[in-house]
Amino acid sequence: NILDTPGHQDFSEDTYRALAAADNAVMLLDAAKGLEPQTRKLFEVARMRGLPLFTFANKMDRPALSPYELMDQIEAEFGLETYPCLWPIGDGDRFKGVLDRMDNVVHLFDRGDRKSKAEVEQVPMGDLETLKARIDDDELYEKLIEDQELLEELISPLDMDRVMEGQQSPLFFGSAMTNFGVQLFLDKFLDMGTKPAPRLARRMEEGPKGKKAKAQESADDDEPNDLILPEHEEFTGFVFKTQANLDPKHRDRLAYIRVVSGKFEKGMKVGHSRSKHGKKYNLAQAQTLFGSDRESVEVAYPGDVIGINNPGAFAIGDTLYTGTDKVAFPGIPSFSPEVFAYIRSPNPSSFKSFRKGIDQLLAEGAVQSLRQRNDDGGGPLILAAVGQLQFEVVQARLRSEYNVESDLEPIGYDLARWVDGGWDAVDKADADGKLFNIMIVQDRWQRPVLLFRNEWKAASLQEEEKYLELKPWSRPPAFE
């Protein structure tokens, strides 16, 4: 399964959710631009998740930076050593192909039609006479010979243990537009990438009448207490993405599940980490998606990603499982938003459609929602997002998918902090006059959140009032 993530930095939270389901990450670079802000964000998220990182330098069919310069950028910015598995021969109009350093074979391509697969010729690196004739460019040929010798002398050998630990990144070059180098990369990636890994989870035993029995450690502790292996016989999986209106004619909703253990079978009944014990959901249909294409799935195994019909109960971070014990994988965190705005429906007659659209878009994680303290749902809704573009997407989808307009009223705050110390800590700080010019709100789980106008104020409060236990992110509760 390949999960494509948004490139725009305003959607970095979507990237994190996709990486929560991944076992390996691919950092895609524009060979002409090098590292960009969204590339840095991807690296931060991949490192946070502890994923092996593979690097693909794309657009070699255009004028590009030197491969050495790209390697230097990665090491200087991330402290990450690279090992070139594929080495480019030229760039732009003179891009001839790549040297596969692992097999010591040169792959030369004919540009041909961009809509069709490039014609490829393989020449062993040792056949210098044929190689020179096929490259048909003395300067590029001499540089290839020089680069091969230089890389062998200066670059540390590929060490897959270091790759798995995130200390070294296999590096590839190619051009997706000319359809060259991509298949070579995918073949290497399949051989080198890590297999589906065990995942920590919280297991909760259930009493015979459905009441929670004592857990292995503590009944009210959401910390993981078990390691779920892919070989575990019971099915487990977690929701990392939801999406509404894939087919606007049917108003369908899908939940994307990463299978962790056991075997998914069409028609199986599963428990749900946030539902009452004993309640089961029938997974009557499942599908895989590739772009706009869908294909029905009968069975799926650990590492697979499937889309199931969402009855409205499944949210991002939820766990589905079989067996008698309730299981919950750690929830997928929500990170501190940086823009905030009230959202309202300007037309009272369309409020029902407005409410439905907002609820479904919030369930997708397109944006986060906040409310004033003690607001049970009747007050104004606050949208919170990483970037302004997310607001624009929400408004556009409300208009196109639900046929409703919306008004946004920006709020002048720049970041949020969750208060792990709870409402008592908030009340103490407020009574002591420590929350002046700070907005007190609650998230969807009724947990306290403070909105700040600048980073300095948040850092000062965190340093002075440690009992608040301020955090720049939050996880949903494992069980309800």
Coordinates of C-alpha atoms in Angstrom, one line a residue:
N1 CA 0.0 0.0 0.0
I2 CA 1.2 3.5 -0.9
L3 CA -0.2 6.5 1.0
D4 CA 0.2 9.8 -0.8
T5 CA 0.2 12.8 1.6
P6 CA -0.5 16.4 0.9
G7 CA 2.5 18.5 0.0
H8 CA 1.2 21.9 1.3
Q9 CA 2.4 22.7 4.9
D10 CA -1.1 23.8 5.9
F11 CA -2.1 20.1 5.7
S12 CA 0.8 18.7 7.7
E13 CA -1.6 17.1 10.1
D14 CA -3.0 15.0 7.3
T15 CA 0.5 13.9 6.6
Y16 CA 1.0 12.8 10.2
R17 CA -2.2 10.7 10.2
A18 CA -1.0 8.9 7.0
L19 CA 2.4 8.3 8.6
A20 CA 0.7 6.9 11.6
A21 CA -0.5 4.0 9.4
A22 CA 2.9 3.6 7.6
D23 CA 5.9 1.4 8.3
N24 CA 8.2 3.3 6.1
A25 CA 8.3 6.9 4.7
V26 CA 9.5 8.3 1.4
M27 CA 10.7 11.9 1.4
L28 CA 10.1 13.3 -2.1
L29 CA 12.4 16.2 -3.2
D30 CA 12.3 18.5 -6.1
A31 CA 15.8 18.1 -7.4
A32 CA 15.8 21.8 -8.6
K33 CA 14.6 23.3 -5.3
G34 CA 16.1 20.9 -2.7
L35 CA 14.6 21.0 0.8
E36 CA 11.4 23.0 1.1
P37 CA 9.3 23.8 4.2
Q38 CA 6.9 20.9 3.7
T39 CA 9.9 18.6 3.3
R40 CA 11.2 19.6 6.7
K41 CA 7.7 19.0 8.2
L42 CA 7.6 15.5 6.7
F43 CA 11.0 14.7 8.1
E44 CA 10.0 15.9 11.6
V45 CA 6.9 13.8 11.6
A46 CA 8.7 10.7 10.2
R47 CA 11.4 11.1 12.9
M48 CA 8.7 11.5 15.6
R49 CA 7.2 8.2 14.4
G50 CA 10.6 6.5 14.3
L51 CA 10.1 5.4 10.6
P52 CA 12.8 4.4 8.2
L53 CA 13.2 7.2 5.7
F54 CA 13.8 6.7 2.0
T55 CA 14.6 9.7 -0.2
F56 CA 13.6 10.2 -3.9
A57 CA 14.9 13.2 -5.8
N58 CA 12.4 13.9 -8.5
K59 CA 12.3 16.0 -11.7
M60 CA 15.8 15.1 -12.9
D61 CA 14.4 15.8 -16.5
R62 CA 14.7 19.5 -15.6
P63 CA 17.7 21.5 -14.6
A64 CA 18.6 20.3 -11.1
L65 CA 21.0 20.9 -8.2
S66 CA 24.1 18.8 -8.1
P67 CA 23.4 15.4 -6.4
Y68 CA 26.3 16.2 -4.0
E69 CA 24.5 19.5 -3.1
L70 CA 21.3 17.6 -2.3
M71 CA 23.1 15.2 -0.1
D72 CA 24.9 18.0 1.7
Q73 CA 21.5 19.8 2.3
I74 CA 20.0 16.7 3.8
E75 CA 22.9 16.0 6.1
A76 CA 23.3 19.7 7.2
E77 CA 19.6 20.2 7.8
F78 CA 18.6 16.8 9.3
G79 CA 21.9 15.3 10.5
L80 CA 20.9 12.4 8.2
E81 CA 23.5 10.5 6.2
T82 CA 22.4 9.4 2.7
Y83 CA 23.5 6.5 0.6
P84 CA 22.9 6.9 -3.2
C85 CA 21.4 3.7 -4.5
L86 CA 20.6 5.3 -7.9
W87 CA 22.9 7.9 -9.2
P88 CA 21.9 10.3 -12.0
I89 CA 23.6 10.7 -15.3
G90 CA 23.1 14.3 -16.2
D91 CA 20.0 16.5 -15.7
G92 CA 17.5 18.5 -17.7
D93 CA 17.7 17.8 -21.4
R94 CA 20.9 15.9 -20.9
F95 CA 19.4 13.5 -18.3
K96 CA 20.4 10.1 -19.8
G97 CA 19.5 7.7 -17.0
V98 CA 20.8 6.3 -13.7
L99 CA 23.6 4.1 -12.3
D100 CA 22.2 1.3 -10.0
R101 CA 25.1 1.2 -7.6
M102 CA 23.7 -1.9 -5.9
D103 CA 23.7 -4.0 -9.1
N104 CA 26.4 -2.0 -10.9
V105 CA 24.2 -1.6 -13.9
V106 CA 23.5 1.6 -15.8
H107 CA 19.9 2.1 -16.9
L108 CA 19.6 4.4 -19.9
F109 CA 16.3 5.7 -21.1
D110 CA 14.7 7.1 -24.3
R111 CA 12.3 10.0 -23.4
G112 CA 9.7 9.1 -26.0
D113 CA 6.1 10.0 -25.3
R114 CA 5.5 11.3 -21.8
K115 CA 2.3 9.4 -21.5
S116 CA 3.9 6.1 -22.1
K117 CA 6.6 4.2 -20.2
A118 CA 10.1 5.2 -21.1
E119 CA 12.1 2.7 -23.1
V120 CA 15.0 1.5 -21.0
E121 CA 18.3 -0.1 -22.0
Q122 CA 20.5 -1.8 -19.4
V123 CA 24.3 -1.7 -19.7
P124 CA 26.7 -3.3 -17.2
M125 CA 29.0 -0.7 -15.7
G126 CA 32.0 -2.9 -16.6
D127 CA 31.1 -2.7 -20.3
L128 CA 32.8 0.7 -20.8
E129 CA 32.9 0.6 -24.5
T130 CA 29.2 0.0 -25.0
L131 CA 28.4 2.4 -22.1
K132 CA 30.3 5.3 -23.7
A133 CA 28.6 4.7 -27.1
R134 CA 25.1 4.5 -25.6
I135 CA 25.6 7.6 -23.4
D136 CA 26.9 9.5 -26.5
D137 CA 28.2 12.4 -24.5
D138 CA 31.9 12.4 -23.5
E139 CA 31.4 14.9 -20.7
L140 CA 28.7 12.9 -19.0
Y141 CA 30.5 9.6 -19.5
E142 CA 33.7 10.9 -17.9
K143 CA 31.7 12.4 -15.0
L144 CA 29.9 9.1 -14.5
I145 CA 33.2 7.2 -14.2
E146 CA 34.6 9.9 -11.9
D147 CA 31.4 9.9 -9.7
Q148 CA 31.5 6.2 -9.3
E149 CA 35.0 6.2 -8.0
L150 CA 34.4 9.1 -5.7
L151 CA 31.3 7.6 -4.2
E152 CA 33.0 4.3 -3.6
E153 CA 35.8 6.0 -1.7
L154 CA 33.9 8.6 0.3
I155 CA 30.4 7.3 1.0
S156 CA 29.9 4.9 3.9
P157 CA 28.4 1.5 3.0
L158 CA 24.7 1.0 3.1
D159 CA 23.8 -0.3 6.6
M160 CA 20.2 -1.4 6.9
D161 CA 20.3 -1.4 10.7
R162 CA 21.1 2.3 10.5
V163 CA 18.4 2.8 8.0
M164 CA 15.8 1.2 10.3
E165 CA 17.0 3.4 13.1
G166 CA 16.6 6.5 11.0
Q167 CA 20.3 7.3 10.9
Q168 CA 20.8 6.7 7.2
S169 CA 18.5 7.2 4.2
P170 CA 18.8 5.3 0.9
L171 CA 18.8 8.0 -1.9
F172 CA 17.3 7.6 -5.4
F173 CA 17.1 9.9 -8.4
G174 CA 14.6 9.8 -11.3
S175 CA 11.8 11.6 -13.1
A176 CA 8.1 10.8 -12.5
M177 CA 7.1 13.0 -15.5
T178 CA 9.1 10.9 -17.9
N179 CA 8.2 7.7 -16.0
F180 CA 11.9 6.8 -15.4
G181 CA 13.5 5.6 -12.3
V182 CA 10.2 5.2 -10.4
Q183 CA 9.9 1.5 -11.0
L184 CA 13.5 1.0 -10.1
F185 CA 12.9 2.8 -6.8
L186 CA 9.8 0.9 -6.0
D187 CA 11.5 -2.5 -6.6
K188 CA 14.4 -1.5 -4.2
F189 CA 11.9 -0.1 -1.7
L190 CA 9.9 -3.3 -1.6
D191 CA 13.2 -5.3 -0.9
M192 CA 14.6 -2.8 1.6
G193 CA 11.6 -1.5 3.5
T194 CA 10.6 -2.9 6.9
K195 CA 7.8 -5.4 7.3
P196 CA 4.6 -4.6 9.3
A197 CA 5.7 -4.1 12.9
P198 CA 4.2 -4.8 16.3
R199 CA 2.2 -2.0 17.9
L200 CA 1.7 -1.0 21.5
A201 CA -1.9 -1.0 22.6
R202 CA -4.1 -0.8 25.7
R203 CA -5.9 -4.0 26.5
M204 CA -8.9 -3.9 28.8
E205 CA -10.6 -7.1 30.1
E206 CA -14.3 -7.2 30.3
G207 CA -16.5 -8.7 33.0
P208 CA -19.2 -11.2 32.1
K209 CA -21.9 -8.6 32.4
G210 CA -20.1 -6.1 30.3
K211 CA -18.7 -4.0 33.2
K212 CA -15.1 -3.2 33.0
A213 CA -12.9 -5.5 35.1
K214 CA -9.6 -4.5 36.5
A215 CA -7.1 -4.0 33.6
Q216 CA -3.7 -5.4 33.6
E217 CA -2.3 -2.2 35.2
S218 CA -4.9 0.5 36.0
A219 CA -8.5 0.9 34.9
D220 CA -8.3 4.6 34.3
D221 CA -4.9 4.6 32.7
D222 CA -4.8 5.0 28.9
E223 CA -1.1 4.1 28.7
P224 CA -0.3 1.0 26.5
N225 CA 0.1 -2.2 28.4
D226 CA 0.4 -4.8 25.6
L227 CA 2.3 -5.4 22.4
I228 CA 0.1 -6.6 19.5
L229 CA 2.1 -8.7 17.1
P230 CA 1.1 -9.0 13.4
E231 CA 0.9 -12.8 14.1
H232 CA -1.7 -12.2 16.8
E233 CA -4.7 -14.4 15.9
E234 CA -7.4 -11.8 16.6
F235 CA -8.1 -9.0 14.1
T236 CA -7.1 -5.5 15.2
G237 CA -6.8 -2.3 13.2
F238 CA -7.2 1.4 13.7
V239 CA -8.8 4.3 11.8
F240 CA -6.3 6.8 10.5
K241 CA -8.5 8.7 8.0
T242 CA -12.2 9.3 7.3
Q243 CA -13.8 10.8 4.2
A244 CA -17.3 11.8 3.3
N245 CA -18.9 12.2 -0.1
L246 CA -16.5 10.1 -2.2
D247 CA -19.6 9.6 -4.3
P248 CA -21.7 12.8 -3.9
K249 CA -24.8 11.0 -5.3
H250 CA -24.8 8.6 -2.4
R251 CA -23.4 10.7 0.4
D252 CA -21.2 7.8 1.4
R253 CA -18.6 7.9 4.2
L254 CA -15.5 5.7 4.4
A255 CA -13.2 5.0 7.3
Y256 CA -9.6 3.9 6.3
I257 CA -8.3 1.1 8.4
R258 CA -4.7 0.0 8.8
V259 CA -4.8 -3.7 9.7
V260 CA -2.4 -4.4 12.5
S261 CA -2.9 -8.1 13.3
G262 CA -5.0 -11.1 12.4
K263 CA -7.1 -11.4 9.3
F264 CA -9.9 -9.1 8.0
E265 CA -12.7 -11.1 6.3
K266 CA -15.7 -9.5 4.6
G267 CA -18.8 -9.7 6.8
M268 CA -16.9 -10.1 10.1
K269 CA -18.2 -8.5 13.2
V270 CA -15.9 -6.3 15.3
G271 CA -15.8 -4.4 18.5
H272 CA -15.1 -0.7 18.7
S273 CA -12.8 0.9 21.3
R274 CA -15.2 3.8 22.1
S275 CA -18.5 1.9 22.0
K276 CA -20.1 -0.1 24.9
H277 CA -18.9 -3.6 25.5
G278 CA -20.9 -6.1 23.6
K279 CA -21.8 -3.8 20.7
K280 CA -20.6 -5.1 17.4
Y281 CA -20.3 -3.6 14.0
N282 CA -20.7 -5.7 10.8
L283 CA -18.1 -4.9 8.2
A284 CA -20.2 -6.0 5.3
Q285 CA -18.1 -4.3 2.6
A286 CA -14.5 -3.3 2.3
Q287 CA -12.5 -1.8 -0.6
T288 CA -9.1 -0.6 -1.7
L289 CA -8.7 2.7 -3.4
F290 CA -6.2 3.9 -6.0
G291 CA -7.0 7.4 -7.1
S292 CA -10.6 7.3 -8.2
D293 CA -10.6 3.5 -8.7
R294 CA -12.2 1.2 -6.2
E295 CA -11.9 -2.5 -5.8
S296 CA -13.8 -4.8 -3.5
V297 CA -11.8 -6.7 -0.8
E298 CA -12.7 -10.1 0.6
V299 CA -9.7 -10.5 2.9
A300 CA -6.8 -8.3 4.2
Y301 CA -3.7 -8.9 6.3
P302 CA -1.4 -6.9 8.6
G303 CA 0.0 -3.9 6.8
D304 CA -2.9 -3.6 4.4
V305 CA -5.1 -0.5 4.2
I306 CA -8.8 -0.9 3.5
G307 CA -11.8 1.4 3.3
I308 CA -14.9 0.4 5.1
N309 CA -18.4 2.0 5.2
N310 CA -18.6 4.3 8.2
P311 CA -21.9 4.3 10.0
G312 CA -21.0 7.6 11.7
A313 CA -19.5 5.9 14.7
F314 CA -15.8 5.5 13.5
A315 CA -13.5 8.5 14.1
I316 CA -9.8 9.0 13.5
G317 CA -7.8 7.1 16.1
D318 CA -10.5 4.5 16.9
T319 CA -9.6 0.8 17.2
L320 CA -11.6 -2.1 15.7
Y321 CA -11.0 -5.6 17.1
T322 CA -12.3 -9.1 17.5
G323 CA -12.0 -11.2 20.7
T324 CA -13.3 -10.8 24.2
D325 CA -10.8 -8.1 25.4
K326 CA -11.3 -4.5 24.5
V327 CA -8.3 -3.1 22.6
A328 CA -7.2 0.4 21.9
F329 CA -4.1 1.6 20.1
P330 CA -2.8 5.0 21.1
G331 CA -4.9 7.8 19.6
I332 CA -3.5 9.9 16.8
P333 CA -2.5 13.3 18.2
S334 CA -3.9 16.6 17.2
F335 CA -1.3 19.3 17.0
S336 CA -1.5 22.9 18.0
P337 CA -3.5 25.0 15.4
E338 CA -2.3 28.4 14.4
V339 CA -5.4 30.1 13.0
F340 CA -8.8 30.3 14.7
A341 CA -12.2 31.6 13.6
Y342 CA -15.9 31.4 14.5
I343 CA -18.0 29.8 11.7
R344 CA -21.6 30.5 11.3
S345 CA -24.4 29.9 8.8
P346 CA -25.7 33.2 7.4
N347 CA -29.0 31.5 6.3
P348 CA -31.1 30.0 9.2
S349 CA -33.1 28.0 6.7
S350 CA -30.1 25.9 5.7
F351 CA -28.8 25.4 9.2
K352 CA -29.5 21.7 9.2
S353 CA -27.4 21.1 6.1
F354 CA -24.7 23.4 7.5
R355 CA -24.6 21.4 10.7
K356 CA -24.4 18.1 8.9
G357 CA -21.6 19.3 6.7
I358 CA -19.6 20.7 9.6
D359 CA -20.0 17.5 11.6
Q360 CA -18.8 15.3 8.7
L361 CA -15.9 17.6 7.9
L362 CA -14.8 17.7 11.5
A363 CA -15.0 13.9 11.6
E364 CA -12.6 13.8 8.7
G365 CA -10.1 15.9 10.7
A366 CA -10.1 18.6 8.1
V367 CA -10.0 21.1 11.0
Q368 CA -10.4 21.0 14.7
S369 CA -13.3 22.3 16.7
L370 CA -13.3 24.3 19.9
R371 CA -16.1 25.8 22.0
Q372 CA -16.4 28.2 24.9
R373 CA -16.3 26.6 28.4
N374 CA -19.6 25.0 29.5
D375 CA -21.0 25.3 25.9
D376 CA -23.0 22.1 25.3
G377 CA -23.3 22.7 21.6
G378 CA -25.6 25.7 21.4
G379 CA -23.0 28.4 21.3
P380 CA -20.8 29.5 18.4
L381 CA -18.4 27.0 17.0
I382 CA -14.7 27.8 16.8
L383 CA -12.7 26.2 13.9
A384 CA -9.0 25.8 14.5
A385 CA -6.5 24.9 11.8
V386 CA -2.8 24.7 11.0
G387 CA -3.2 27.1 8.1
Q388 CA -5.7 29.4 6.4
L389 CA -6.0 27.2 3.4
Q390 CA -7.8 24.6 5.5
F391 CA -10.5 27.1 6.2
E392 CA -10.9 27.8 2.5
V393 CA -11.2 24.1 1.8
V394 CA -13.9 23.7 4.5
Q395 CA -15.9 26.6 3.1
A396 CA -15.5 25.4 -0.5
R397 CA -16.7 21.9 0.4
L398 CA -19.6 23.2 2.4
R399 CA -20.6 25.1 -0.8
S400 CA -20.0 22.3 -3.3
E401 CA -21.0 19.2 -1.3
Y402 CA -23.8 20.5 1.0
N403 CA -25.0 23.6 -1.0
V404 CA -24.6 25.9 2.0
E405 CA -22.7 29.2 2.5
S406 CA -20.7 30.0 5.6
D407 CA -19.2 33.1 7.3
L408 CA -15.9 33.1 9.1
E409 CA -14.9 35.6 11.8
P410 CA -11.2 35.4 12.6
I411 CA -10.0 35.3 16.2
G412 CA -6.8 37.0 17.0
Y413 CA -4.9 34.1 18.6
D414 CA -1.8 32.3 17.2
L415 CA -1.5 29.0 19.0
A416 CA -3.2 26.6 21.4
R417 CA -2.1 24.6 24.4
W418 CA -4.0 21.7 26.0
V419 CA -4.1 21.8 29.8
D420 CA -3.3 18.3 31.1
G421 CA -3.7 19.6 34.7
G422 CA -7.4 19.7 34.1
W423 CA -10.1 22.3 34.8
D424 CA -9.1 22.6 38.5
A425 CA -5.6 23.8 37.4
V426 CA -7.3 26.3 34.9
D427 CA -9.5 27.6 37.7
K428 CA -6.6 28.1 40.0
A429 CA -4.5 30.0 37.4
D430 CA -7.6 32.1 36.5
A431 CA -8.3 33.0 40.1
D432 CA -4.6 34.0 40.5
G433 CA -4.9 36.4 37.5
K434 CA -2.5 34.3 35.4
L435 CA -4.7 34.0 32.4
F436 CA -5.2 37.6 31.4
N437 CA -5.5 38.1 27.6
I438 CA -5.7 34.3 27.2
M439 CA -8.9 32.6 25.9
I440 CA -10.2 29.6 27.8
V441 CA -12.0 27.1 25.6
Q442 CA -12.7 23.3 25.4
D443 CA -12.1 20.7 22.8
R444 CA -14.5 18.0 21.5
W445 CA -13.7 15.9 24.6
Q446 CA -14.6 18.8 27.0
R447 CA -10.9 19.1 27.9
P448 CA -9.5 22.6 28.7
V449 CA -7.5 24.4 26.0
L450 CA -5.9 27.8 26.3
L451 CA -5.5 30.1 23.2
F452 CA -2.4 32.5 23.2
R453 CA -1.6 35.5 21.1
N454 CA 2.1 34.6 20.8
E455 CA 4.6 31.9 21.7
W456 CA 6.3 34.0 24.3
K457 CA 3.2 34.2 26.5
A458 CA 2.6 30.4 26.2
A459 CA 6.2 29.7 27.1
S460 CA 6.1 32.1 30.1
L461 CA 2.9 30.6 31.5
Q462 CA 4.3 27.1 31.1
E463 CA 7.5 28.0 32.9
E464 CA 5.7 29.9 35.8
E465 CA 2.7 27.7 36.3
K466 CA 4.0 24.2 35.9
Y467 CA 0.9 22.6 37.5
L468 CA -1.1 23.5 34.3
E469 CA 1.0 20.9 32.4
L470 CA 0.6 22.7 29.0
K471 CA 1.0 20.5 25.9
P472 CA 1.1 21.5 22.2
W473 CA -0.8 18.4 21.2
S474 CA -3.5 16.0 22.5
R475 CA -4.6 12.5 22.0
P476 CA -8.3 11.3 22.1
P477 CA -9.2 9.1 25.0
A478 CA -8.6 5.4 24.3
F479 CA -11.9 4.2 25.8
E480 CA -15.2 5.9 26.5

